[in-house]
């Protein structure tokens, strides 16, 4: 078997059809190479022995103890049985439990008085600590045997407790230990691994060869083995990904684009003259970076990231006006109709008569700004399409309706994408293809992205960061409201909303769910046929709170007498727009909404936000939502309502959000809590990720160094003609779908 095909061997040939089928369907593992790159998530160090009085919850422990008693318990009308064993070590007591067919062997062996070593994960049941189905090893003499020598017992404890057991990412259908057995079967093929690192780079950094790294990661003898293997494999992942990104950036520099250079006394100068404020230093610096890139003859690919309210839209608008001055058109792509309408409204308001080019009363230097969404009426849509193809409209703002085949531009020069993570790469690419030459691309996001993620997920984009808030933005106070433990805190929250309204301000109430018939039908369909298991936490048992229910309760109860409106994604577009207009005009006091208000919505008079079931949202999403208040001169207030237990990770997340307004700090916390080492994961590319040991949290130096090496390698050999092993690794780690994802980034 040659060394390439060893990794391509289908698993069903080696493991049998049933196991291979589960691996393919549930873990997306199809070949020997896939399984060898399915690394252990961690290692159960059976570990130092733990006293029964010091057991940490949810952790794997090893204890040596004596069986105090053991009893078989029947349940389910005698159809089921479990073995309950009570241990003691002189310091405390611990319960073991075995179910079903797993009770027979321990029932015979774990007799009162016997001493053994037990390893398992500590959980709580009926307020008692327990180990469910622990592994164990008897330490005392069996019947008829001599008593065990104390020295032998010590040796057994050391051998058992010191072993490093790999714990693999598993699924319900396939336990970690069965995956470990499968890995044992394919591990000899690790010797056939093709090494992607150029030899000079590998030797210069003192890395172990790839076959050895694979052996050490799966079957380490020591912690040093794991460290050496991880160092090597982490570098492979960072380097191969950075080479792919460097090749994309290199290819982009080979594409032609129309340079959009400054025009004196044009639309941009006229617009700047109307601004009632000066740009922040950050806005000026970022604008210079963007304008410099627009003036080049290859396409700009730039990520503009900035804190909520840092003025990204103004920066993007000035870039669009620069392109219009230079004879081109600009398109802004928004993820939702609400956001597209909001952008259109704010752009036309900012531009004033300059947005009415060619219209009665419009400015001579102006241009038309048109809106294009899927729900527009036929006459308005026809006119918008005509304005685009003739070039009458210099700026178009819309949703994915902009991508349809019938939409044609006179000369598309710039595409601005708002909130990139909400838009599919294929859709962005389709819009980019509408230019006569590739248009410049500016991607905006209000989600602060740590530098490591920017170098990976957005690694083919140059990055500009707006981290300065414009003058006049007010601080936002954030507090967690523990609704279950302290219901009077929730009552006080509604009082605070009333106080804000009485002071002439407005408020948002955000809920995770809509609560309409269509949603409930979908939920019932999803639950049909599924066996229900009762969660431990009451807050998790019930469905998330819904907009329609909460709006009705508030209007009849704590907010009676206030003008309460609802907004959610399933409303007809005209109704959504009407509600937003009335709220922006101050004709509603409280807007009860889903996350449709998360980005782009700008109502400076809204000063308070109450987020119901806040623990059901992610850290970055909560930060985005909070950014909708405090946008004027009055201070903002954000109340995070939760029924989660005080000691739960969900509450820790909320406390982190309440403690800081620094979005970059929160994005780091978010990554740490989700352990999102996988930056090309399902959410980004829709395909299985290739990154397994690289951590975007901890590996900034590795990623930065790999990027430097990758840039050097690609500059010397863009086609990787001299590095066939690296080309092969690119094909394996970045399959066709993921390569296309990077291509469209």
XYZ file of C-alpha atoms in Angstrom:
745
model
C 0.000 0.000 0.000
C 1.563 3.357 -0.936
C 1.839 6.056 1.677
C -0.908 8.269 0.266
C -3.543 5.575 -0.022
C -2.995 4.283 3.548
C -4.741 7.393 4.875
C -7.462 7.153 2.203
C -8.410 3.578 3.164
C -12.167 3.455 4.025
C -12.805 2.661 7.699
C -15.381 0.002 6.850
C -12.577 -2.195 5.456
C -10.774 -2.192 8.803
C -13.464 -1.713 11.452
C -16.508 -3.479 10.082
C -19.642 -1.966 8.581
C -21.606 -1.139 11.743
C -18.848 0.831 13.509
C -17.796 2.567 10.275
C -21.430 3.561 9.604
C -21.785 5.203 13.028
C -18.454 7.001 12.602
C -19.471 8.299 9.183
C -22.985 9.398 10.151
C -22.349 10.839 13.600
C -18.676 11.876 13.648
C -18.083 12.504 9.913
C -15.126 10.094 9.958
C -14.782 8.089 6.738
C -11.124 7.164 6.204
C -8.103 6.034 8.198
C -6.748 9.591 7.902
C -9.978 11.032 9.326
C -9.747 8.764 12.372
C -6.027 9.414 12.944
C -6.806 13.137 12.933
C -9.671 12.602 15.421
C -7.547 13.500 18.425
C -8.403 12.907 22.085
C -10.200 15.877 23.596
C -8.362 15.306 26.860
C -6.768 12.539 28.899
C -8.227 10.991 32.007
C -5.297 10.853 34.324
C -6.786 8.335 36.702
C -4.813 10.505 38.862
C -3.859 11.272 42.352
C -6.165 9.544 44.779
C -8.958 11.771 46.058
C -10.454 11.569 49.541
C -14.218 10.994 49.497
C -14.702 14.259 51.402
C -12.916 16.282 48.678
C -14.599 15.098 45.488
C -14.952 17.829 42.830
C -18.262 17.788 40.940
C -18.181 16.931 37.204
C -14.544 15.814 37.291
C -12.918 12.411 36.827
C -11.446 11.122 40.060
C -9.750 8.024 41.384
C -10.526 6.832 44.902
C -9.400 3.900 46.994
C -12.139 2.801 49.379
C -13.850 -0.141 51.058
C -17.310 -1.421 50.132
C -19.666 -0.727 53.046
C -22.742 -2.319 51.483
C -24.179 -3.325 48.100
C -27.798 -3.886 47.122
C -29.816 -4.594 43.989
C -32.760 -2.186 43.514
C -35.653 -2.904 41.144
C -37.475 -0.163 39.218
C -39.891 0.251 36.304
C -42.257 -2.392 37.779
C -39.446 -4.897 38.125
C -38.358 -4.645 34.491
C -35.186 -2.740 35.351
C -32.574 -3.174 38.054
C -29.631 -1.238 39.341
C -26.822 -2.027 41.740
C -26.133 0.561 44.429
C -22.806 0.283 46.242
C -21.793 2.456 49.201
C -18.078 3.106 49.727
C -16.195 4.430 52.715
C -12.549 5.480 53.107
C -12.693 6.613 56.730
C -13.187 10.253 55.695
C -16.586 10.027 54.063
C -19.029 7.965 52.011
C -19.738 7.727 48.285
C -22.394 5.910 46.259
C -21.699 3.926 43.085
C -24.472 2.947 40.701
C -24.526 0.329 37.916
C -27.490 -0.217 35.565
C -28.890 -2.981 33.372
C -26.517 -5.682 32.161
C -23.653 -3.819 33.843
C -24.724 -4.977 37.344
C -23.728 -8.660 37.116
C -19.926 -8.520 37.417
C -19.741 -5.797 40.134
C -22.546 -7.545 42.056
C -20.354 -10.630 42.341
C -17.126 -8.759 43.079
C -17.999 -5.657 45.130
C -18.939 -7.408 48.342
C -19.034 -5.654 51.736
C -15.543 -5.382 53.217
C -13.695 -5.570 49.885
C -11.188 -2.848 49.059
C -10.785 -1.527 45.522
C -9.742 1.414 43.425
C -12.513 3.220 41.503
C -12.297 5.787 38.685
C -15.182 7.773 37.228
C -16.887 11.126 36.873
C -18.479 12.661 39.964
C -22.148 13.599 39.627
C -25.013 14.375 41.998
C -28.234 12.386 42.301
C -30.828 13.022 45.005
C -28.367 15.439 46.603
C -25.745 12.716 47.034
C -22.384 12.459 45.308
C -22.126 9.393 43.091
C -20.065 7.663 40.412
C -22.139 6.027 37.671
C -20.597 2.908 36.063
C -17.052 3.570 37.352
C -14.122 1.438 36.243
C -12.537 -0.369 39.177
C -9.720 -2.653 40.197
C -9.851 -4.917 43.267
C -6.945 -4.428 45.651
C -7.566 -7.051 48.351
C -7.370 -10.844 48.250
C -10.085 -12.832 46.517
C -11.652 -15.825 48.284
C -8.997 -18.458 48.859
C -6.140 -16.125 47.908
C -3.513 -14.769 50.206
C -3.951 -11.171 51.330
C -2.421 -8.705 48.912
C 1.023 -7.424 49.808
C 0.856 -3.689 50.753
C 3.754 -3.001 48.344
C 1.795 -4.688 45.524
C -1.263 -2.609 46.388
C 0.827 0.577 46.202
C 2.248 -0.496 42.844
C -1.231 -1.326 41.529
C -2.540 2.048 42.682
C 0.361 3.846 40.979
C -0.008 1.892 37.726
C -3.792 2.281 37.613
C -3.840 5.907 38.747
C -0.860 6.992 36.638
C -2.186 5.728 33.309
C -3.140 8.383 30.718
C -6.426 7.330 29.131
C -7.408 9.248 25.971
C -10.950 10.643 26.027
C -12.174 11.114 22.453
C -14.918 13.398 21.122
C -17.688 10.791 21.050
C -21.413 10.476 20.364
C -24.329 8.694 21.964
C -23.957 5.784 19.557
C -20.191 5.340 20.074
C -18.390 5.662 23.413
C -14.888 7.065 23.755
C -13.458 3.648 24.697
C -14.838 2.068 21.494
C -13.281 4.898 19.465
C -10.003 4.192 21.301
C -10.205 0.515 20.228
C -10.807 1.614 16.620
C -7.803 3.947 16.814
C -5.655 1.012 17.997
C -6.639 -0.807 14.800
C -5.576 2.019 12.457
C -2.619 3.374 14.448
C 0.029 1.389 12.480
C -0.970 3.510 9.440
C 0.384 6.596 11.242
C 3.804 5.533 9.960
C 2.543 6.365 6.441
C 1.753 10.005 7.297
C 2.928 12.525 4.707
C 4.686 15.414 6.471
C 3.400 18.814 5.280
C 6.052 20.981 6.957
C 9.035 21.971 4.799
C 12.054 20.089 6.282
C 13.978 23.295 7.052
C 11.014 24.678 9.017
C 10.468 21.392 10.895
C 14.122 20.973 11.842
C 14.568 24.665 12.657
C 11.736 24.542 15.190
C 12.717 21.179 16.651
C 9.408 19.416 15.922
C 8.980 15.635 16.167
C 8.197 13.910 12.833
C 4.487 13.683 12.008
C 4.154 9.865 12.401
C 5.659 10.129 15.887
C 3.346 13.053 16.764
C 0.301 10.952 15.793
C 1.478 8.015 17.933
C 2.151 10.271 20.915
C -1.157 12.153 20.727
C -3.185 8.910 20.685
C -1.105 6.741 23.034
C 1.051 8.935 25.264
C 3.203 7.431 27.990
C 3.857 10.772 29.674
C 2.528 14.297 29.697
C 5.689 15.313 27.818
C 4.547 13.044 24.948
C 1.243 14.902 24.766
C 2.951 18.310 24.850
C 5.393 17.401 22.038
C 2.611 15.956 19.891
C 0.308 18.932 20.431
C 3.103 21.401 19.645
C 3.748 19.659 16.353
C 0.098 19.124 15.322
C -0.886 22.638 16.398
C 1.798 24.011 14.082
C 0.616 21.822 11.206
C -2.913 23.157 11.533
C -1.894 26.795 11.885
C 0.628 26.591 9.049
C -1.565 24.725 6.537
C -4.473 27.108 7.155
C -2.246 30.182 6.897
C -0.756 28.866 3.634
C -4.285 28.515 2.238
C -5.105 32.084 3.316
C -1.782 33.454 2.028
C -2.483 31.839 -1.354
C -5.918 33.490 -1.393
C -4.409 36.887 -0.611
C -1.728 36.346 -3.258
C -4.360 35.361 -5.859
C -6.381 38.499 -5.004
C -3.361 40.693 -5.729
C -3.283 39.170 -9.231
C -6.908 40.160 -9.983
C -7.693 43.417 -11.793
C -9.984 46.064 -10.297
C -10.940 49.617 -11.180
C -9.025 52.039 -8.957
C -11.466 54.487 -7.346
C -9.430 57.646 -6.778
C -10.470 60.930 -5.096
C -12.451 63.576 -6.984
C -12.260 67.202 -5.802
C -15.536 69.009 -4.963
C -17.544 65.837 -5.497
C -20.302 64.113 -3.584
C -17.996 63.128 -0.691
C -16.808 66.716 -0.131
C -20.409 67.953 -0.252
C -21.433 65.314 2.289
C -18.515 66.080 4.629
C -19.494 69.765 4.583
C -22.918 68.843 6.040
C -21.575 66.782 8.980
C -22.337 68.507 12.301
C -19.306 66.884 13.969
C -15.724 65.951 13.227
C -14.642 62.361 12.722
C -12.886 60.610 15.601
C -9.175 59.872 15.203
C -10.071 56.220 14.756
C -12.554 56.983 11.982
C -9.988 59.155 10.196
C -7.272 56.473 10.450
C -9.561 53.682 9.220
C -10.887 55.875 6.404
C -7.329 56.514 5.178
C -6.681 52.743 5.121
C -9.878 52.117 3.132
C -9.390 55.021 0.712
C -5.800 53.900 0.093
C -6.996 50.391 -0.773
C -9.796 51.702 -3.038
C -7.200 53.611 -5.067
C -5.310 50.437 -6.038
C -5.845 48.384 -9.183
C -6.556 45.118 -7.427
C -9.654 44.464 -5.304
C -9.697 45.639 -1.701
C -10.692 42.870 0.707
C -11.010 44.517 4.098
C -12.689 43.674 7.393
C -13.916 46.704 9.337
C -14.574 45.696 12.910
C -15.686 48.090 15.562
C -17.452 48.305 18.860
C -21.207 48.756 18.883
C -21.834 52.425 18.079
C -18.275 53.243 16.992
C -19.462 54.803 13.724
C -18.797 51.990 11.231
C -21.810 52.949 9.095
C -20.490 56.486 8.606
C -17.073 55.137 7.578
C -18.706 52.720 5.114
C -20.954 55.471 3.690
C -17.976 57.747 3.037
C -16.267 54.838 1.212
C -19.420 54.364 -0.897
C -19.511 58.101 -1.735
C -15.831 57.976 -2.770
C -16.690 55.175 -5.232
C -19.728 57.070 -6.582
C -17.509 60.135 -7.107
C -15.168 57.934 -9.159
C -17.999 56.829 -11.459
C -18.919 53.543 -9.786
C -21.828 52.196 -7.770
C -21.856 50.823 -4.232
C -24.058 48.081 -2.779
C -24.657 47.493 0.912
C -25.816 44.014 1.819
C -27.754 43.556 5.081
C -28.806 40.221 6.645
C -32.462 41.151 7.364
C -35.140 43.399 5.898
C -35.436 45.297 9.184
C -31.725 46.093 9.038
C -31.768 46.949 5.315
C -34.645 49.382 5.896
C -32.889 50.833 8.931
C -29.664 51.383 6.948
C -31.578 52.924 4.052
C -33.374 55.265 6.414
C -30.207 56.323 8.272
C -28.162 56.767 5.047
C -30.829 58.930 3.367
C -31.220 60.970 6.577
C -27.448 61.494 6.841
C -27.170 62.472 3.172
C -30.267 64.686 3.056
C -30.783 66.249 -0.393
C -27.572 64.539 -1.599
C -29.578 61.279 -1.612
C -32.020 62.733 -4.122
C -29.813 63.044 -7.186
C -31.842 63.620 -10.367
C -35.000 64.280 -8.336
C -36.879 67.550 -7.971
C -35.271 69.511 -5.139
C -32.272 67.152 -5.050
C -28.676 68.307 -5.150
C -26.794 68.630 -8.442
C -23.937 66.677 -6.872
C -26.274 64.053 -5.393
C -27.086 60.495 -6.362
C -30.063 58.205 -5.909
C -30.062 55.868 -2.898
C -32.409 52.951 -3.535
C -33.694 50.115 -1.353
C -34.146 46.608 -2.750
C -35.742 43.848 -0.664
C -37.706 40.722 -1.515
C -41.022 42.062 -0.248
C -41.119 45.309 -2.250
C -44.109 45.967 -4.500
C -43.640 45.353 -8.246
C -43.606 49.034 -9.391
C -41.055 50.097 -6.738
C -38.915 47.075 -7.474
C -39.016 47.695 -11.234
C -37.929 51.306 -10.737
C -35.085 50.298 -8.400
C -33.797 47.734 -10.933
C -33.950 50.365 -13.690
C -32.050 52.892 -11.560
C -29.302 50.300 -10.961
C -28.812 49.190 -14.557
C -28.753 52.785 -15.890
C -26.418 53.981 -13.138
C -28.967 56.541 -11.941
C -28.674 55.030 -8.449
C -25.150 55.301 -7.075
C -26.003 53.466 -3.854
C -28.274 50.469 -3.298
C -29.051 48.975 0.089
C -30.754 45.620 0.284
C -30.999 42.035 1.431
C -30.191 38.851 -0.507
C -32.703 40.152 -3.108
C -29.666 42.049 -4.501
C -28.146 38.741 -5.553
C -30.898 37.563 -7.897
C -29.945 37.099 -11.536
C -32.234 39.866 -12.796
C -30.397 42.504 -10.694
C -27.803 44.197 -12.919
C -25.495 47.122 -12.202
C -24.130 49.807 -14.495
C -20.688 49.658 -12.818
C -20.500 47.962 -9.410
C -17.369 49.276 -7.676
C -17.820 48.460 -3.979
C -19.721 45.852 -1.989
C -20.235 46.560 1.728
C -21.426 43.550 3.738
C -22.927 44.238 7.148
C -22.507 41.586 9.850
C -20.572 39.083 7.766
C -21.218 36.148 10.081
C -24.914 36.322 9.214
C -24.439 36.014 5.485
C -23.479 32.948 3.458
C -20.226 33.141 1.535
C -21.926 32.007 -1.673
C -24.326 34.956 -1.453
C -21.499 37.458 -1.017
C -19.630 35.909 -3.899
C -22.698 36.085 -6.171
C -22.995 39.810 -5.505
C -19.288 40.375 -6.107
C -19.574 38.659 -9.496
C -21.941 41.395 -10.717
C -19.085 43.849 -11.313
C -17.474 44.209 -14.755
C -14.248 43.601 -12.846
C -14.170 42.270 -9.286
C -15.498 45.093 -7.071
C -13.790 46.176 -3.852
C -15.168 44.448 -0.742
C -15.659 45.907 2.735
C -16.987 43.570 5.426
C -18.355 45.231 8.591
C -18.892 43.519 11.902
C -19.837 44.882 15.300
C -18.705 41.637 16.929
C -15.235 42.372 18.300
C -12.916 39.629 17.103
C -9.734 38.639 18.938
C -6.622 39.036 16.807
C -6.117 35.280 16.520
C -9.611 34.773 15.099
C -9.115 37.675 12.701
C -5.926 35.940 11.488
C -7.790 32.668 10.923
C -11.496 33.053 10.137
C -10.887 36.381 8.350
C -7.288 35.654 7.423
C -7.700 36.574 3.766
C -8.996 40.038 4.667
C -6.904 42.990 5.749
C -8.286 44.272 9.047
C -9.212 47.767 10.212
C -10.343 48.266 13.803
C -12.531 51.071 15.194
C -12.118 50.914 18.960
C -12.997 54.506 19.834
C -16.556 55.581 20.618
C -17.708 58.938 19.170
C -18.136 61.807 21.617
C -21.596 61.969 23.156
C -22.100 58.218 23.614
C -23.264 57.447 27.131
C -22.120 54.682 29.494
C -24.372 51.639 29.907
C -24.947 50.147 33.366
C -25.582 46.386 33.268
C -26.999 44.195 36.033
C -28.008 40.538 36.388
C -31.593 40.078 37.669
C -31.946 36.641 39.358
C -35.701 36.243 38.736
C -36.011 32.854 40.424
C -33.987 33.515 43.583
C -35.128 37.122 44.046
C -38.485 37.781 42.313
C -38.636 41.291 43.822
C -35.596 42.171 41.684
C -37.714 41.510 38.562
C -40.513 43.714 39.937
C -37.930 46.445 40.453
C -36.741 45.972 36.830
C -40.223 46.821 35.530
C -40.356 49.820 37.876
C -37.089 51.040 36.344
C -38.601 50.717 32.846
C -41.594 52.836 33.961
C -39.217 55.424 35.443
C -37.301 55.696 32.152
C -40.551 56.177 30.215
C -41.787 58.767 32.731
C -38.517 60.659 32.113
C -39.365 60.821 28.406
C -37.306 57.824 27.268
C -38.116 54.421 25.713
C -37.202 50.791 26.402
C -36.653 47.438 24.720
C -37.675 44.057 26.135
C -35.946 41.178 24.336
C -37.154 37.547 24.342
C -35.556 34.448 22.748
C -38.768 33.251 21.065
C -41.733 34.611 19.093
C -44.457 32.360 20.531
C -46.729 32.193 17.470
C -48.548 29.220 15.914
C -45.925 28.601 13.214
C -43.162 28.413 15.794
C -45.115 26.106 18.098
C -46.007 23.792 15.205
C -42.319 23.562 14.267
C -41.405 22.780 17.875
C -44.040 20.031 18.126
C -42.806 18.536 14.875
C -39.231 18.590 16.198
C -40.251 16.871 19.423
C -42.441 14.220 17.767
C -41.000 10.765 18.187
C -38.212 11.969 20.458
C -37.944 10.357 23.868
C -38.160 13.168 26.402
C -35.673 13.268 29.239
C -36.312 15.631 32.114
C -33.527 18.188 32.601
C -32.331 18.796 36.124
C -32.940 22.538 36.046
C -36.525 23.860 36.063
C -35.447 26.869 33.992
C -34.287 24.433 31.288
C -37.517 22.400 31.398
C -39.757 25.152 30.093
C -39.519 26.636 26.609
C -37.789 30.022 26.334
C -39.946 33.069 27.045
C -41.818 34.412 24.016
C -42.391 37.934 22.680
C -46.165 37.576 22.229
C -46.699 36.158 25.747
C -44.438 38.651 27.525
C -45.886 41.648 25.629
C -49.405 40.667 26.696
C -48.355 40.085 30.329
C -46.532 43.431 30.510
C -49.347 45.413 28.894
C -51.859 43.979 31.377
C -49.533 43.947 34.384
C -46.372 45.834 35.374
C -46.347 48.132 32.307
C -50.117 48.711 32.073
C -50.874 52.138 30.616
C -47.648 52.309 28.563
C -47.653 51.972 24.773
C -46.257 48.450 24.255
C -45.483 47.238 20.704
C -44.100 43.940 19.379
C -41.504 43.246 16.680
C -40.340 39.874 15.379
C -39.014 38.299 12.206
C -42.241 36.623 11.105
C -44.239 39.855 10.830
C -44.995 41.156 7.315
C -42.139 43.488 6.250
C -44.373 46.562 6.014
C -45.625 45.941 9.563
C -42.046 45.561 10.833
C -40.995 48.781 9.161
C -44.089 50.571 10.488
C -43.366 49.455 14.084
C -39.702 50.542 13.834
C -40.677 53.915 12.373
C -43.207 54.558 15.145
C -40.769 53.477 17.843
C -38.031 55.682 16.354
C -40.501 58.580 16.242
C -41.346 58.124 19.936
C -44.892 56.894 19.285
C -44.320 53.713 21.344
C -42.834 53.464 24.842
C -41.724 49.829 24.990
C -40.721 47.529 22.136
C -40.948 43.811 22.962
C -38.820 42.097 20.325
C -36.727 39.117 19.315
C -33.093 39.589 18.308
C -34.170 41.341 15.078
C -33.056 44.494 16.903
C -29.595 43.053 17.586
C -27.664 45.021 14.979
C -28.043 48.357 13.259
C -31.174 49.575 15.039
C -30.522 53.144 16.170
C -33.003 54.912 18.451
C -31.025 57.391 20.622
C -34.044 57.969 22.911
C -34.125 54.276 23.971
C -32.265 54.106 27.277
C -33.340 50.819 28.922
C -33.256 47.191 27.836
C -34.551 44.144 29.693
C -33.325 40.811 28.242
C -35.549 37.918 29.335
C -33.956 34.450 29.677
C -30.643 36.206 29.084
C -28.775 32.938 29.757
C -30.200 31.584 26.474
C -28.086 34.084 24.486
C -24.355 34.034 23.772
C -21.945 36.568 25.269
C -21.331 38.416 21.988
C -25.061 38.502 21.238
C -25.827 40.033 24.643
C -23.147 42.657 24.002
C -24.715 43.429 20.600
C -28.191 43.747 22.100
C -26.958 45.975 24.910
C -25.455 48.291 22.301
C -28.961 49.350 21.251
C -29.264 51.561 24.368
C -27.165 54.489 25.553
C -26.906 55.771 21.985
C -27.875 59.314 22.954
C -26.855 61.713 25.687
C -28.767 59.878 28.469
C -27.072 56.918 30.219
C -28.188 53.404 29.246
C -29.421 50.557 31.444
C -29.319 46.853 30.547
C -30.967 44.280 32.828
C -30.123 40.604 32.233
C -33.005 38.514 33.599
C -32.231 34.867 34.312
C -33.580 31.893 36.239
C -30.261 30.056 35.993
C -28.712 28.826 39.230
C -26.184 31.175 40.817
C -23.315 28.675 40.516
C -24.062 27.708 36.890
C -21.821 28.536 33.898
C -24.765 30.450 32.397
C -24.810 32.861 35.345
C -21.006 33.219 35.156
C -21.450 34.255 31.513
C -24.033 36.890 32.448
C -21.871 38.233 35.261
C -19.000 38.632 32.767
C -21.238 40.662 30.433
C -22.446 42.837 33.313
C -18.864 43.444 34.477
C -17.402 44.976 31.307
C -18.366 47.028 28.244
C -15.189 45.982 26.429
C -16.362 43.900 23.491
C -12.903 42.497 22.777
C -12.610 41.254 26.356
C -16.097 39.695 26.104
C -15.296 38.003 22.800
C -12.288 36.396 24.475
C -14.463 35.225 27.399
C -17.006 33.891 24.906
C -14.317 31.875 23.132
C -12.912 30.552 26.394
C -16.317 29.427 27.622
C -17.206 27.715 24.368
C -13.592 26.520 23.888
C -13.922 27.425 20.241
C -10.598 26.119 19.035
C -12.360 25.175 15.826
C -12.433 28.380 13.826
C -13.496 26.810 10.541
C -16.394 25.039 12.197
C -19.998 24.415 11.280
C -21.140 27.988 11.919
C -18.583 29.496 9.572
C -18.292 27.157 6.631
C -21.058 24.617 7.018
C -18.557 21.751 6.794
C -16.589 19.692 9.286
C -13.729 21.676 10.672
C -10.115 20.814 10.082
C -8.792 22.419 13.251
C -8.514 20.062 16.199
C -5.699 21.058 18.531
C -5.173 24.681 17.527
C -6.767 27.051 20.016
C -7.664 30.551 18.910
C -7.583 31.534 22.566
C -4.159 30.333 23.620
C -2.164 30.043 20.421
C -1.768 33.630 19.236
C 2.030 33.319 18.956
C 1.781 30.069 16.991
C -0.771 31.547 14.568
C 1.233 34.756 14.078
C 4.486 32.829 13.487
C 2.748 30.395 11.114
C 1.305 33.330 9.191
C 4.793 34.826 8.727
C 6.217 31.502 7.543
C 3.238 30.957 5.208
C 3.615 34.406 3.609
C 7.321 33.695 2.992
C 6.664 30.230 1.518
C 3.872 31.455 -0.805
C 5.897 34.482 -1.964
C 8.743 32.136 -2.976
C 6.548 29.405 -4.479
C 2.880 30.485 -5.057
C 1.923 27.173 -6.655
C 3.790 25.105 -4.022
C 5.476 23.270 -6.900
C 8.533 22.537 -4.743
C 6.441 21.372 -1.753
C 4.178 18.512 -2.969
C 3.648 17.235 0.619
C 2.285 20.628 1.654
C -0.001 20.658 -1.395
C -1.267 17.228 -0.395
C -1.936 18.436 3.170
C -3.893 21.400 1.812
C -6.071 19.003 -0.170
C -6.638 16.799 2.887
C -7.132 19.442 5.579
C -8.925 21.997 3.418
C -11.225 19.949 1.265
C -13.079 21.406 -1.700
C -15.928 22.926 0.336
C -13.587 24.613 2.787
C -11.207 25.818 0.073
C -14.208 27.445 -1.627
C -15.189 28.982 1.706
C -11.774 30.626 1.965
C -11.968 31.598 -1.708
C -15.185 33.494 -1.120
C -14.156 35.010 2.213
